[in-house]
Amino acid sequence: MESRFDHLKYEGQIYKSWEKGGCFIPKKIVRGTLPYSIIMPPPNANDDLHVGHARFLTIQDILIRFYRMRGYSVLWLPGADHAGIETQYVFEKKLAAEGKSRFDYSREELFESLMKYTLNYKGIMENQIRAIGCSCDWTKSKFTLDKDIINIVYKTFKKLYDDGLVYRGETTVNYCTKCGTAFSQLEVNHSEEEGFLYTIDYGSIKISTTRPETIFADSAVCVNPKDERYKKYVGQEALIPIVNRKIPIIADQVVDIEFGTGALKVTPAHDFTDFEIGRNHNLSYISVIGLDGRMINVPPKYVGKKVLSAREMVIKDLKKEGKLVSEKKNTHVVGRCYRCNSLIEPMVLKQWFIKTDKLSALALSAINQKQIKFDIKKYEKIAKNWLKNLKDWNVSRQIVWGIQIPAWRCNKCMEWTITEGETPSMCPKCGHTELKRDPDTFDTWFSSGQWPFATLLSLDESNKKDFSYFDYYYPTSVMETAYDIIPFWVIRMIMLGIYATGSVPFKRILIHGLVRDGQGQKISKSKGNVINPLVMIEKYGADALRSGLIWGALVENDISLSEEKIRAQRNFANKIWNIARYISQGTDEVKIRSRAPKSSLEADVKIIKKLKNTARSITRLIEKHRLNEAIEKLYNFIWKSFANEYLESTKTRRKESQKILEYVLQESLKLVHPFMPFVSEAIWGEVFGDKKKGLLIEQRWPVNL
RNA sequence: GGUCGGUUAGCUCAGUUGGCUAGAGCAUUCGGCUUACAUCCGAAAGGUCAUAGGUUCGAGUCCUAUACCGACCACCA
């Protein structure tokens, strides 16, 4: 053995021998073997892995290796996410760099290019998962656009439709004119920005607005019923300048008396609040902004102008007419697209909605009845809070890259037909044979919300034998994911899982915190504090990165990661290596022992006892998902108790203690393995190596020593 | 405005149902190339656990209030 552990020499080759040896594939299930399963949250196949991925992959791999060594039938199912809008956004950026845009391609061409792009990244990403050392079963890997997955998603949508939980609604959506799609409320970033508040003369009343270009879309002027200044005007009419159209003056308590003039122009087509007012007062609405962000249904001179230039024109014209009363600086909150940062336009569109009240009730009761247990109470609170306040879910997205909604509309009777994916030959309502498919695709969270059962069911479809993966592994043991996607993903998996299968999708939920830099700051490209996991693996080894990602902070909390921390863990790996090196130098052949060698020497008895206690408490800690404590115990035992105390004490009586040293090393390596799989396997190979004895990954976890 | 957190050594964090003479890693200081490892060994220094009250034989740990920091959500035309 060399004096230092050379991770570059061992990691690649060890991983290959694991994968080739089928070590990640669940063993044949014998009677009484307990299942342990985790469905890997599929990383987006559009970029390199970042440290956040590395953290959750590490956490899951520790659990997986631990339970595998304990004799469970372990399934860790990997996957890749097509990541709809995100991928299309990244891809379009690439097109733009080549001087092209999505409009240069047909739907089919665009889809095909995106597929090629994504599958390429999927391969890259999978190799990065391998580099981290993840022992997932690659033979069962799933992609969110696999045909069998899509079929299951269609079935669920049809079932929802048949049960009356899907409707086509007209409502205000957050529309990004640049991305060309609507977003859910969760996909919009709000920011405070400087702008102007204009006061405009509407005849008998003056109103305040930040968006004068939408005056053409006004349906009413609204005041607060308690506002003494305006009581007398309610029921009368106001006059929109420039076009001189009359609109009613109404009263509603949503109006803030203090703000502006206390009178609000109601524009149902382009504002969320106004849409509600319009609905409550039975107002009609007029759209004046098209999906391309240009003006429509307005006097000819404004048609085709972009929103901001139309605003300037309107202000100019108002001034000319003397209708602009004032213009004040004003900070207000605007919505911006979370992908491209363009201004979000509220628009009224027809979209597919899923009614969420029944689904969220199912999820809530499953949580309350402890069919699903959150490890961490605060995250249970967050999930429940979301479930209680959920609004109906808009699942339509106007992008190509995704699962196209299986909805067809009859050209004659205009009725919709939903299928499980097959194209209807004629309209079931009127018999007409010309139908047009909705070009929209599903929100990615709608399909990934079905991921736990969709993956397992699809395994059974391609493997219709005597064994059902779904029956055996569902509900899965643990769902392990980040807290920032509780509302997007976790609660939707629970809702859709229970709805589609009648059973919760997983029994336990472990939510992990985010990775921050060494100073606890959020990692971002603009701050320049990005830590590249692949560079760290190259430099210090995968084991060092893995340990650094769980050392010193609870799994559920954010963790600060610095290069110093990773280096410290590299040193730990090297320490273990050198303990083994010392021990292997004391003999020609090391045997694997099934129990501790007998000795009555006090120091020997003490170290064996400590080993037992350490193994016991680490077992308990991993079961409780307290990984930071587990690795700290391990670190302390190996470095302090084993190396510095015991091993040092044996230097004067080398021969007598050799067997004990070998045994403690042997058992320690098993304890190390889930955390640092490469160095432990490398040592196992060097010290205990023998084809007959197998790999460390296949050894049994130390229990009842 | 709503929800959920945090405040413990210079830094980053642990501290499970209250018993701590408050711990770890990194950083610091001093001394060591001792033939496994200088990616090391030995030793040391460093905290009135945000503040104020309360419960208790006993509080970093429970309760109340205050201050500051943070995350997510909503949002005034």
Tab-separated table of C-alpha atoms (C1' of nucleotides) in Angstrom, chain A residues 4 185 190 208 210 256 259 264 332 381 385 518 551-554 557 560 570-571 574-575 578 581-582 585 626 639-640 644 647-648 651, chain B residues 2-6 11-16 23-27 34-42 70-77:
chain	number	residue	atom	x	y	z
A	4	ARG	CA	-1.400	8.073	0.705
A	185	GLN	CA	-48.315	31.183	-9.210
A	190	HIS	CA	-42.140	39.212	-7.293
A	208	SER	CA	-54.934	56.101	-10.065
A	210	THR	CA	-49.596	52.294	-12.902
A	256	ASP	CA	-58.001	50.753	-0.454
A	259	PHE	CA	-54.178	54.483	-1.988
A	264	LEU	CA	-59.571	52.133	-9.101
A	332	HIS	CA	-44.725	48.751	-6.677
A	381	LYS	CA	-46.314	22.017	9.266
A	385	ASN	CA	-50.191	24.646	5.533
A	518	GLY	CA	-18.394	28.388	3.771
A	551	TRP	CA	-20.569	16.685	8.443
A	552	GLY	CA	-21.392	19.333	10.986
A	553	ALA	CA	-25.033	20.095	10.260
A	554	LEU	CA	-28.283	18.230	10.603
A	557	ASN	CA	-30.816	22.101	8.006
A	560	SER	CA	-22.173	25.379	4.899
A	570	ARG	CA	-10.050	13.851	2.723
A	571	ASN	CA	-7.639	13.718	5.636
A	574	ASN	CA	-6.346	9.103	4.346
A	575	LYS	CA	-6.202	8.359	8.058
A	578	ASN	CA	-2.938	4.565	6.858
A	581	ARG	CA	-1.469	0.279	5.847
A	582	TYR	CA	0.123	-0.067	9.264
A	585	GLN	CA	2.496	-4.327	7.268
A	626	ARG	CA	-29.108	11.582	12.147
A	639	TRP	CA	-9.271	8.476	14.760
A	640	LYS	CA	-9.145	8.918	18.529
A	644	ASN	CA	-4.413	7.393	18.565
A	647	LEU	CA	-3.115	1.340	17.930
A	648	GLU	CA	-0.426	3.452	19.553
A	651	LYS	CA	3.286	-0.697	19.219
B	2	G	C1'	-49.491	35.159	6.424
B	3	U	C1'	-46.562	30.707	7.569
B	4	C	C1'	-42.077	28.466	9.333
B	5	G	C1'	-37.322	28.932	11.393
B	6	G	C1'	-32.747	30.880	13.646
B	11	C	C1'	-15.693	30.866	11.519
B	12	U	C1'	-19.327	26.841	10.359
B	13	C	C1'	-22.321	24.027	13.301
B	14	A	C1'	-23.887	19.754	17.143
B	15	G	C1'	-26.162	19.584	21.882
B	16	U	C1'	-32.461	13.465	21.227
B	23	G	C1'	-18.891	19.810	22.486
B	24	A	C1'	-16.866	18.971	17.173
B	25	G	C1'	-14.405	20.432	12.622
B	26	C	C1'	-11.751	24.497	10.726
B	27	A	C1'	-8.760	28.650	12.251
B	34	U	C1'	8.287	9.163	16.947
B	35	U	C1'	10.306	3.651	10.614
B	36	A	C1'	1.055	3.914	9.174
B	37	C	C1'	-0.097	8.880	8.041
B	38	A	C1'	3.257	16.283	8.497
B	39	U	C1'	-3.301	14.962	4.388
B	40	C	C1'	0.566	13.621	10.935
B	41	C	C1'	1.485	13.482	16.546
B	42	G	C1'	1.427	15.875	21.610
B	70	G	C1'	-33.373	34.356	7.600
B	71	A	C1'	-36.655	31.282	4.334
B	72	C	C1'	-41.191	30.649	1.790
B	73	C	C1'	-45.946	32.633	0.414
B	74	A	C1'	-49.341	36.755	-0.520
B	75	C	C1'	-49.444	41.753	-2.130
B	76	C	C1'	-52.315	48.009	-3.385
B	77	A	C1'	-54.510	49.485	-8.758
